[in-house]
mmCIF file of C-alpha atoms in Angstrom:
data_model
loop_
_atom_site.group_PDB
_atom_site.id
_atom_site.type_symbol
_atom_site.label_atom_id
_atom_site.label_comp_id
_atom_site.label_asym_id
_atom_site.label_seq_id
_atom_site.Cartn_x
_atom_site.Cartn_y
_atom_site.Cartn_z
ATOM 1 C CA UNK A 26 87.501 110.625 179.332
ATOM 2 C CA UNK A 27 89.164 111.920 176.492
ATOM 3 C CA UNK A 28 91.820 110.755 174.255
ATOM 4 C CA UNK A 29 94.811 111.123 173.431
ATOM 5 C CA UNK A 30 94.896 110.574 170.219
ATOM 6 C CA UNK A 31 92.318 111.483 167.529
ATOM 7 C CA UNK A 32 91.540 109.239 164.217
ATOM 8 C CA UNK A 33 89.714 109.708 161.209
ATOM 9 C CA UNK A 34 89.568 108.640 157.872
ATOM 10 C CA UNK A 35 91.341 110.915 155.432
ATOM 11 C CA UNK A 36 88.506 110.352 153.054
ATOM 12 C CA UNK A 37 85.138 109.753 152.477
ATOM 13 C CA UNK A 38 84.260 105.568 152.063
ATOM 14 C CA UNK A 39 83.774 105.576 148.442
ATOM 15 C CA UNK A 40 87.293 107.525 148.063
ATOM 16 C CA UNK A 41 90.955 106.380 148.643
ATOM 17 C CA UNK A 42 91.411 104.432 152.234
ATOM 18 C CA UNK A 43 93.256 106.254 154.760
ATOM 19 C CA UNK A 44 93.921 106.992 158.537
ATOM 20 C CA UNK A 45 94.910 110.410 160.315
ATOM 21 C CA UNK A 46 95.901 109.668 163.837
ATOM 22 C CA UNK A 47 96.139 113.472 165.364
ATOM 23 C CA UNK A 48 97.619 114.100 168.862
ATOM 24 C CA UNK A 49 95.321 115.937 171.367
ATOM 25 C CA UNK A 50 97.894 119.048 172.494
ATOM 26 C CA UNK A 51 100.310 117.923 170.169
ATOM 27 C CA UNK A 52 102.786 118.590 167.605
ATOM 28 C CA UNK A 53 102.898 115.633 165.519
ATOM 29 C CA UNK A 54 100.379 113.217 163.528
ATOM 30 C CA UNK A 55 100.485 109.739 161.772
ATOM 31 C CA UNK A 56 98.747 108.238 158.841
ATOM 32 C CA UNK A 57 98.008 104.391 158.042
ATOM 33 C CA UNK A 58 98.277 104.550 154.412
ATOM 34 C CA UNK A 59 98.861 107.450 151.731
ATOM 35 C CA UNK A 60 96.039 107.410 149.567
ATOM 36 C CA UNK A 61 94.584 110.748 148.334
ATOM 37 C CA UNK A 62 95.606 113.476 150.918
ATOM 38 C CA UNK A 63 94.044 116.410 149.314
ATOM 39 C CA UNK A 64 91.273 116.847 152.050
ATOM 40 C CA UNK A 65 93.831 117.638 154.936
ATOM 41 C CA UNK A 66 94.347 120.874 155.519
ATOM 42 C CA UNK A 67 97.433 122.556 154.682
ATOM 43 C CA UNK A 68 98.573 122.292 157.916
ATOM 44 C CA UNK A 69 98.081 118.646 158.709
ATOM 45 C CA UNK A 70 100.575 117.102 156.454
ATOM 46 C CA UNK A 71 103.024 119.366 157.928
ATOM 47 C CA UNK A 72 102.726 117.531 161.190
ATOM 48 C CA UNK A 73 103.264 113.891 160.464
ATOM 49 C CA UNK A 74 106.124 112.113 161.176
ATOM 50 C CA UNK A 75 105.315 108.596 160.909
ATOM 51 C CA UNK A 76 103.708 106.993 158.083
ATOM 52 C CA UNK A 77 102.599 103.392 157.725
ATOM 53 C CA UNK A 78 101.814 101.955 154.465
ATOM 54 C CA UNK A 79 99.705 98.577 154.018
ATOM 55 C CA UNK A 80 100.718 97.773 150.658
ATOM 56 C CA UNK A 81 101.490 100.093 147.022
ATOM 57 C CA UNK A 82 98.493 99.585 145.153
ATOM 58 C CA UNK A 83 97.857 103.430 143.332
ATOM 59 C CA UNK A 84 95.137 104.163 146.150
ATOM 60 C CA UNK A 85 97.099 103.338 149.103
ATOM 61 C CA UNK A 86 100.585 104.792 147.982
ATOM 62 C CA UNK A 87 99.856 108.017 145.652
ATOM 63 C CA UNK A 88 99.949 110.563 148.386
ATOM 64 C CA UNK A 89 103.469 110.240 148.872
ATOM 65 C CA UNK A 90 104.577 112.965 146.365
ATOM 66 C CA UNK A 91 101.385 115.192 147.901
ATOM 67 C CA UNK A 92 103.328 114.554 151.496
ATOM 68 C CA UNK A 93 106.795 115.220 149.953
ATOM 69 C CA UNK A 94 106.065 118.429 148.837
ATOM 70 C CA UNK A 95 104.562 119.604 152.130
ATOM 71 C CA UNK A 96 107.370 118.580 153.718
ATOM 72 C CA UNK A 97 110.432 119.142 151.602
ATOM 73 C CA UNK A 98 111.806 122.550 152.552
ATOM 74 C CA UNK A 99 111.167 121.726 156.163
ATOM 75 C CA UNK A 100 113.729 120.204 158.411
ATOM 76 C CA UNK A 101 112.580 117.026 160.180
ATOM 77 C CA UNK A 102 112.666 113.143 159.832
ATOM 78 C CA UNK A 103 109.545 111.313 158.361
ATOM 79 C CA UNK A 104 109.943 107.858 158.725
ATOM 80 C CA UNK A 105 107.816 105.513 156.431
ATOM 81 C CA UNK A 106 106.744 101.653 157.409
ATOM 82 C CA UNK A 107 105.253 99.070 155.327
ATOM 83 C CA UNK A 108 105.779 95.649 153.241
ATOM 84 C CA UNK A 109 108.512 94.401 151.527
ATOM 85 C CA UNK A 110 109.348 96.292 148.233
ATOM 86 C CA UNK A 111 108.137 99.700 149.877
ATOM 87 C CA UNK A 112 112.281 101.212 150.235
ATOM 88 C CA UNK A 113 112.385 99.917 146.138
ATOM 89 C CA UNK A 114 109.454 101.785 145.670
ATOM 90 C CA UNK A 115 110.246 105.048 147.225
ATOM 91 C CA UNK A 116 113.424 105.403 145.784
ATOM 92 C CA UNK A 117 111.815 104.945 143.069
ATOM 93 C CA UNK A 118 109.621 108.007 143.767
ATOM 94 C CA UNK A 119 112.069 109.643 144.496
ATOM 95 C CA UNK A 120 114.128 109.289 141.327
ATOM 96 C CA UNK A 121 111.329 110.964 139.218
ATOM 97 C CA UNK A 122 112.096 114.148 140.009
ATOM 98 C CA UNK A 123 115.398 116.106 139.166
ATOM 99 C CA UNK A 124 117.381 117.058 142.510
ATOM 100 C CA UNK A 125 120.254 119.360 141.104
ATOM 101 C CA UNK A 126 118.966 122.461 143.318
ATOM 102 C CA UNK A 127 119.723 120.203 146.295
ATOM 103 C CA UNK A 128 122.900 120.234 147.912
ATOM 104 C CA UNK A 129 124.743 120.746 151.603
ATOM 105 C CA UNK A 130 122.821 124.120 152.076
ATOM 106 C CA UNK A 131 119.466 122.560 151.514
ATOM 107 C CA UNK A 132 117.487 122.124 154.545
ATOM 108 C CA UNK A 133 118.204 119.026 156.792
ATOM 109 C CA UNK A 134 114.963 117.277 155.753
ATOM 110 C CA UNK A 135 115.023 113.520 155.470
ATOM 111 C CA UNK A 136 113.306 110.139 155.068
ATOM 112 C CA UNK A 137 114.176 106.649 156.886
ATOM 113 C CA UNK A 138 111.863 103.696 155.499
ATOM 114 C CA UNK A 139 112.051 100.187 156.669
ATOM 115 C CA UNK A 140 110.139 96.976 156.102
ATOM 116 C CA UNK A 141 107.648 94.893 157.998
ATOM 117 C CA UNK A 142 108.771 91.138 157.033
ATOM 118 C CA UNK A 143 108.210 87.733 158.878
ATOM 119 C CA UNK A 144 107.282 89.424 161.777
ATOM 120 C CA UNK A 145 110.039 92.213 162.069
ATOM 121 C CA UNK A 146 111.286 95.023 161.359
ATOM 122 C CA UNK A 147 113.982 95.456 158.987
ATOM 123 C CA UNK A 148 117.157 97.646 158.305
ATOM 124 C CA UNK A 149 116.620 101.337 158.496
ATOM 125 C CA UNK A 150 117.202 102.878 154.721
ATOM 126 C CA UNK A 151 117.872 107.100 154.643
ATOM 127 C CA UNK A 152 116.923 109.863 151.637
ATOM 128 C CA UNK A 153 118.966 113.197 152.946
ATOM 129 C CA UNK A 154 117.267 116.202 150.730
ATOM 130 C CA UNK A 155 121.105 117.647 151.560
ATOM 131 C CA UNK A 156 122.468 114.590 149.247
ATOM 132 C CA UNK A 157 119.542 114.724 146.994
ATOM 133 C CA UNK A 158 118.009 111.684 147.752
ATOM 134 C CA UNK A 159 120.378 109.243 147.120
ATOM 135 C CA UNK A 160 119.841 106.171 149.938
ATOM 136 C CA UNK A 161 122.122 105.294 152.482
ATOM 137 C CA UNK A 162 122.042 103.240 155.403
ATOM 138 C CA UNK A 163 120.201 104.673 158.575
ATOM 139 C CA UNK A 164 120.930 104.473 162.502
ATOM 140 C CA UNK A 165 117.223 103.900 164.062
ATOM 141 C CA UNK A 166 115.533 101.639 166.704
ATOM 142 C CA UNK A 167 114.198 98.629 165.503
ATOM 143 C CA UNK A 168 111.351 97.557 167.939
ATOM 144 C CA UNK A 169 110.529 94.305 169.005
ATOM 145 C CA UNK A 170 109.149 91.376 166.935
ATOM 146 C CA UNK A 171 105.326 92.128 165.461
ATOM 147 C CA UNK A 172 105.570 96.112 166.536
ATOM 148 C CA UNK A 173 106.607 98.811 163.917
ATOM 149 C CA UNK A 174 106.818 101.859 166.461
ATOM 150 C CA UNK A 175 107.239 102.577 170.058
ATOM 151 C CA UNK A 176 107.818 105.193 172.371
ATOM 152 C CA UNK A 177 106.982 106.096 175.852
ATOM 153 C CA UNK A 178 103.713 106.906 174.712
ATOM 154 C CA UNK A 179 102.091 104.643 172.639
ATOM 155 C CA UNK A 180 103.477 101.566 169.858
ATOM 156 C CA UNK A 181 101.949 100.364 166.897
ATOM 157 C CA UNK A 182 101.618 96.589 165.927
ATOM 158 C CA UNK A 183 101.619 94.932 162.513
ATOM 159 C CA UNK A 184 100.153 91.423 161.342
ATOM 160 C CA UNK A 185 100.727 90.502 157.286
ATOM 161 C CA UNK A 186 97.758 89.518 155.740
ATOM 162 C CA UNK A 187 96.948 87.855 152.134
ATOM 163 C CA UNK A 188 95.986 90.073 149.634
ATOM 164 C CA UNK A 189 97.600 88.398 146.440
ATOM 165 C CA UNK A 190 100.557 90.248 147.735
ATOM 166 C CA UNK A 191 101.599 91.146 151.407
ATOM 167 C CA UNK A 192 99.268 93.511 153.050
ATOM 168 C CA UNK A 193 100.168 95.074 156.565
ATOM 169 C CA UNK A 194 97.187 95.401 158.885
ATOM 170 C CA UNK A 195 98.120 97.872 162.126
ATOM 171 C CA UNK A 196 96.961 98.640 165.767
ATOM 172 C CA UNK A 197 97.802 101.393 167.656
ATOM 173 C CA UNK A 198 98.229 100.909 171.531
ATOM 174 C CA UNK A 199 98.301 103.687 173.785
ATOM 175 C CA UNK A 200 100.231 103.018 176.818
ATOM 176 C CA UNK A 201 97.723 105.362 179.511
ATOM 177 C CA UNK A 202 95.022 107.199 179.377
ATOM 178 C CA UNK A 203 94.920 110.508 181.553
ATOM 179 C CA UNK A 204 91.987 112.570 182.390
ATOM 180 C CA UNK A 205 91.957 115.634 184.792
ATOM 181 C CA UNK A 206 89.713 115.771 187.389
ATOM 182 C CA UNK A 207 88.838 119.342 187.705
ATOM 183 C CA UNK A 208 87.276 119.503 191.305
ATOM 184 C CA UNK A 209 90.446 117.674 192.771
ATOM 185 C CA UNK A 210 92.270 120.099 190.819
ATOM 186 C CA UNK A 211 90.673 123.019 192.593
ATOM 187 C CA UNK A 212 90.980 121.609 195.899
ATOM 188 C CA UNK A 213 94.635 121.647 195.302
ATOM 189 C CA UNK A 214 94.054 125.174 194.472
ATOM 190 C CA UNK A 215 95.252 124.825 190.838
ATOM 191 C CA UNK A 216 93.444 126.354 187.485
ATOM 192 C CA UNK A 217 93.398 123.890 184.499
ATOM 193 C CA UNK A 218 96.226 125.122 182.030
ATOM 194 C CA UNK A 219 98.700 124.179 179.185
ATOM 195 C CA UNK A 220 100.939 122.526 182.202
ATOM 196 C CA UNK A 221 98.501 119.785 182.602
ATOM 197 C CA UNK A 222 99.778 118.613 179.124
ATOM 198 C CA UNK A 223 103.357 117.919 180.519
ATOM 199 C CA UNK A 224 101.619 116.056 183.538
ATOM 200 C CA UNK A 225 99.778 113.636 181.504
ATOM 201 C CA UNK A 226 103.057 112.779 179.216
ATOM 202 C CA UNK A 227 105.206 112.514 182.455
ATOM 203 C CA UNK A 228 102.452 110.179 183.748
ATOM 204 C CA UNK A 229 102.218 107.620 180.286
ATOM 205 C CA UNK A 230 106.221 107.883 180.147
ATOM 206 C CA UNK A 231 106.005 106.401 183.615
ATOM 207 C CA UNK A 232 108.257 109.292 185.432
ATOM 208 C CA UNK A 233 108.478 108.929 189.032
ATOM 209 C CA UNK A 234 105.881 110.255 191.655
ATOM 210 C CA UNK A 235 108.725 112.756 193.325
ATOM 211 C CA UNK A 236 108.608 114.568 189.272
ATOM 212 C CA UNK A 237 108.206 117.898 189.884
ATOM 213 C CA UNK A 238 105.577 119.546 187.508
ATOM 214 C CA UNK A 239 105.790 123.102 186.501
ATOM 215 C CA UNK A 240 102.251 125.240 186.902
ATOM 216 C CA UNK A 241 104.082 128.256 186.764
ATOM 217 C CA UNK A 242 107.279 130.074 186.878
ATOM 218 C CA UNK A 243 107.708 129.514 190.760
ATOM 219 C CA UNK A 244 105.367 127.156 191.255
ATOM 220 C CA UNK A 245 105.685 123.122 190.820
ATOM 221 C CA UNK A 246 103.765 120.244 192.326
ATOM 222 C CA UNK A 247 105.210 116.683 192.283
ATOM 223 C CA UNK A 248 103.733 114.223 190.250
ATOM 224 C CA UNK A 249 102.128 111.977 192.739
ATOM 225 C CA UNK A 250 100.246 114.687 194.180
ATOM 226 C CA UNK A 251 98.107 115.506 190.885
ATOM 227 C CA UNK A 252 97.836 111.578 190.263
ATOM 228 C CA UNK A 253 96.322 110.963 194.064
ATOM 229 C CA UNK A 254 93.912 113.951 193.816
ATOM 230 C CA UNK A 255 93.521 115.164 190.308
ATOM 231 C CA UNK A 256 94.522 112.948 187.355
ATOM 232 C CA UNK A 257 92.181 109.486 186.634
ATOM 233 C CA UNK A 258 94.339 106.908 184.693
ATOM 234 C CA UNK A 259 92.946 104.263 182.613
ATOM 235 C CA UNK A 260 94.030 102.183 179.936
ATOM 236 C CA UNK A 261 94.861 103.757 176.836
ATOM 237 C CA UNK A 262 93.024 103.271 173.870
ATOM 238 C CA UNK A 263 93.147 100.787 171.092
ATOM 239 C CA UNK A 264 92.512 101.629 167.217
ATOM 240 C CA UNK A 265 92.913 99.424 164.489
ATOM 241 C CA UNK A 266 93.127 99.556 160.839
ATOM 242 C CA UNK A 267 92.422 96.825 158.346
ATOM 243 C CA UNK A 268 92.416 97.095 154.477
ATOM 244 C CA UNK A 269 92.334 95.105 151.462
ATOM 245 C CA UNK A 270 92.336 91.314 152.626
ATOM 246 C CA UNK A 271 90.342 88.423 151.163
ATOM 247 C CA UNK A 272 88.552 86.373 153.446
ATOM 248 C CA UNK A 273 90.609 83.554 154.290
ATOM 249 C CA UNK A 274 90.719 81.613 157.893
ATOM 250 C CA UNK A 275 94.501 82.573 158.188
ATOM 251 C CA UNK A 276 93.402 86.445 157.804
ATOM 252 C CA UNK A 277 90.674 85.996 159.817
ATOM 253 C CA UNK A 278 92.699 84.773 162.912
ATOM 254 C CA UNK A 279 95.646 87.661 162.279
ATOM 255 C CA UNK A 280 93.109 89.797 161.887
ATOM 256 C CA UNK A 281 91.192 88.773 165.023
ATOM 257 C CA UNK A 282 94.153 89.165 167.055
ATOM 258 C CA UNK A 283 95.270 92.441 165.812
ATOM 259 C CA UNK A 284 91.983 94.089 166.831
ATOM 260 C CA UNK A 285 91.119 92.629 169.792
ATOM 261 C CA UNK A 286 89.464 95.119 171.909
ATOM 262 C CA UNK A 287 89.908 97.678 169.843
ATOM 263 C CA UNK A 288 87.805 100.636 171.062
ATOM 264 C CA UNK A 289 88.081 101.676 167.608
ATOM 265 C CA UNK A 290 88.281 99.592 164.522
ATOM 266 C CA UNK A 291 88.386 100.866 160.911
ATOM 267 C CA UNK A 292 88.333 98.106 158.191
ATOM 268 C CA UNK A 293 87.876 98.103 154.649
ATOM 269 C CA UNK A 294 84.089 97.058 153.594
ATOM 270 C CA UNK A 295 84.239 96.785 149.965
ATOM 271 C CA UNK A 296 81.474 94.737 148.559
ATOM 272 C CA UNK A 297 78.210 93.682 149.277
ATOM 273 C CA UNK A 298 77.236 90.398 150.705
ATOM 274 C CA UNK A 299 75.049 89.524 147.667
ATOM 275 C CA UNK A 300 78.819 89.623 145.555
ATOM 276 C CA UNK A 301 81.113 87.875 147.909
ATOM 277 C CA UNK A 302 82.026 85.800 145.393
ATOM 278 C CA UNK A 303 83.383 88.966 143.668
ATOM 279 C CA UNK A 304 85.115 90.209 146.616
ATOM 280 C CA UNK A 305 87.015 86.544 146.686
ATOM 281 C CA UNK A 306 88.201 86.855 143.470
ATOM 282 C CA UNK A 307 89.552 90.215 144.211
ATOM 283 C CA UNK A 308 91.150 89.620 147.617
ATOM 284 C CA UNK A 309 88.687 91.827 149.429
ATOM 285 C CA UNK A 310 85.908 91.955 152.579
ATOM 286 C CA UNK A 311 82.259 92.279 151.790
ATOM 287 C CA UNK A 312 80.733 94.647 154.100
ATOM 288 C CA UNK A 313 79.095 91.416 156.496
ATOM 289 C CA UNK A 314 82.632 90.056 156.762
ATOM 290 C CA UNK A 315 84.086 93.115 158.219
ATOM 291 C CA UNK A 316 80.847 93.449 160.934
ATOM 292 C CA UNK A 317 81.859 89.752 161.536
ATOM 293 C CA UNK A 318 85.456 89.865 162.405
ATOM 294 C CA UNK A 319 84.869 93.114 164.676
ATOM 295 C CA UNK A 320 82.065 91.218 166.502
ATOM 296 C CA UNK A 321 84.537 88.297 166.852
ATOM 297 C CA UNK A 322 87.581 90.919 167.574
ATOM 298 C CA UNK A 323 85.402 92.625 170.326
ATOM 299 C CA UNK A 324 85.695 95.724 169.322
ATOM 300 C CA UNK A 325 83.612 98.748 170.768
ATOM 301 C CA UNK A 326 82.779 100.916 167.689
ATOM 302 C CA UNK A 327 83.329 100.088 163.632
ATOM 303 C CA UNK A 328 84.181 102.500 160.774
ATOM 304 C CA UNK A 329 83.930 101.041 157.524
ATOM 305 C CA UNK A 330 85.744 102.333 154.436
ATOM 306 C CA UNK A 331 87.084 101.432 150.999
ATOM 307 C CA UNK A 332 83.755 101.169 149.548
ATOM 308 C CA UNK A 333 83.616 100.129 145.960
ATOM 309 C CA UNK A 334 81.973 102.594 144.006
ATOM 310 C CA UNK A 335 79.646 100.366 142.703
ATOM 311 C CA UNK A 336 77.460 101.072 145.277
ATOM 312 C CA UNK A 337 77.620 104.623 145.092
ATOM 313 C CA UNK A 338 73.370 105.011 144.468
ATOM 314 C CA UNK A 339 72.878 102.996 147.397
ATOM 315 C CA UNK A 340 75.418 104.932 149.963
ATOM 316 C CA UNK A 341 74.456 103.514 152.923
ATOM 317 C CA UNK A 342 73.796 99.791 151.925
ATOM 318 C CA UNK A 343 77.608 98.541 152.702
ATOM 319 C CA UNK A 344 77.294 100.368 156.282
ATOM 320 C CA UNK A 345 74.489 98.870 157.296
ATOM 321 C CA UNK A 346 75.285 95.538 155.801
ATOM 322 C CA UNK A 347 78.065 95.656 158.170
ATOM 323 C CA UNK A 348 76.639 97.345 161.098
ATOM 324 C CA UNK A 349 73.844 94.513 161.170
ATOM 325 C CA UNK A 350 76.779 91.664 161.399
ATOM 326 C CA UNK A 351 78.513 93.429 164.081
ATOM 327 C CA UNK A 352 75.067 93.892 165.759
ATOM 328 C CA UNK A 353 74.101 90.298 165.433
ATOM 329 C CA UNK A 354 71.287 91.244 163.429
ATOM 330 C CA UNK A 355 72.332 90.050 160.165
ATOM 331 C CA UNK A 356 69.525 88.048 157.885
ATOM 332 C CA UNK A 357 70.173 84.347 157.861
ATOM 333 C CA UNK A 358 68.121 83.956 155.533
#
């Protein structure tokens, strides 16, 4: 089956962490954390809408003015996620630059952040390019406790972890998973097409069976047709994302939690096991930690990233250290 949405790490491991969450078929993309976003391509940035920040350390938080730009003479809404201090520090951003060539005929593009705190969500903050960026207060849904995001399609959970300062690990649930089944499809006497698209969202938004589906100008079929005969539903996928954390039994249990099952989990790896005593002091994972807690998490596959560059002559050594502990084929010795 394939997904719906489509991760990868903005980055390579040794470079600044990041996640772009793409949208099979569609218009819009996410990204856990705005590190360095020069490798996306021009188009990319134009397409996100959501943005979730773990914490504003340089490396995790400099992309902003890279995404600002792309998006600034566009109309739209990005909304922006992440710890306490992260409204203070975008209107802070924001107040760099000079905004006199903004006014009412500027194009409607704005920003709503809010922050993840004991568990919640907080009060929706607004920058209107139209008023030059000066913050208001914001109408917007405030999911329920420990989630950051949700729509019909999907949500997107958050768990605070220790990092000398709040760090926001996140998971993103899909609600289905919809495949097409292209010999039912034929026996229905249908081609596979751009309609299928608006099938598989009416199906994850739950729309009833009677939903008539368009194939083509005069031509629908109801809903319930295409999921007895030509549409397999599963359970939609799981990613996490996990970054900068020192190895402490309280992050180990949120972070257990967060990414159970994951069928994808992407989590920092940033020293070797030989200098955990390094990556204590700084609040990080060595690479065997992070093979650990997926193994203990369950989760299918493992990305490491946010590699110090340390071990930049020995590339591979912090994947593999980590691969083997997620394996269960880590030395004892």
């Amino acid at each position: 089956m394939s997904w719906l949405v489509q991760p990868r790490l903005v980055n390579e491991p040794f470079s600044d962490p990041g996640l772009f969450i793409d949208f099979r078929f569609g218009r819009r993309a996410m990204l856990f954390d705005l590190g360095d976003l020069s490798p996306l391509s021009s188009r990319e940035p134009l397409r996100v809408t959501d943005v979730f920040v773990s914490h504003r350390h340089m490396d995790h938080f400099a992309g902003f003015d890279q995404l600002l730009r792309a998006q600034l003479y566009r109309p739209g809404l990005l909304r922006m996620v992440g710890p306490p201090g992260l409204t203070e520090g975008v209107a802070a951003k924001l107040a760099a630059y000079n905004w006199n060539l903004l006014g009412d005929a500027s194009v409607d593009f704005a920003i709503a952040v809010a922050e993840f705190c004991n568990g919640t969500l907080g009060q929706w903050t607004g920058f209107r390019a139209m008023d030059a960026f000066r913050p208001s207060r914001a109408d917007a849904d405030r999911p329920t406790a420990g989630t950051v995001f949700s729509d019909r399609e999907l949500r997107i959970e958050a768990r605070t972890l220790d990092h000398g300062i709040p760090c926001l690990a996140f998971a993103l649930q899909e609600s289905l998973r919809v495949n097409v089944w292209t010999v039912g499809l034929a026996r229905l006497g249908l081609q596979v097409g751009p309609w299928l698209n608006a099938a598989k969202s009416a199906v994850r938004r739950g729309e009833h069976d009677d939903t008539q589906v368009a194939v083509a100008a005069r031509q629908t079929i109801p809903l319930g047709v295409l999921k007895e005969h030509a549409l397999k539903i599963a359970s939609g996928q799981r990613i996490a994302y996990v970054t900068d954390a020192a190895f402490t039994s309280a992050n180990v249990d949120e972070i257990v939690a967060l990414a159970s099952g994951a069928d994808h989990l992407f989590i920092e790896a940033a020293f070797a096991n030989d200098d955990a005593d390094i990556a204590f002091e700084r609040r990080h994972l060595t690479a065997a930690q992070a093979g650990m807690l997926a193994r203990r998490a369950g989760a299918k596959r493992l990305t490491t990233f946010h590699h110090s560059p340390r071990y930049r002559e020995t590339p591979d050594r912090l994947r593999q250290e980590a691969e083997a502990a997620f394996n269960g084929t880590q030395s004892r010795s």
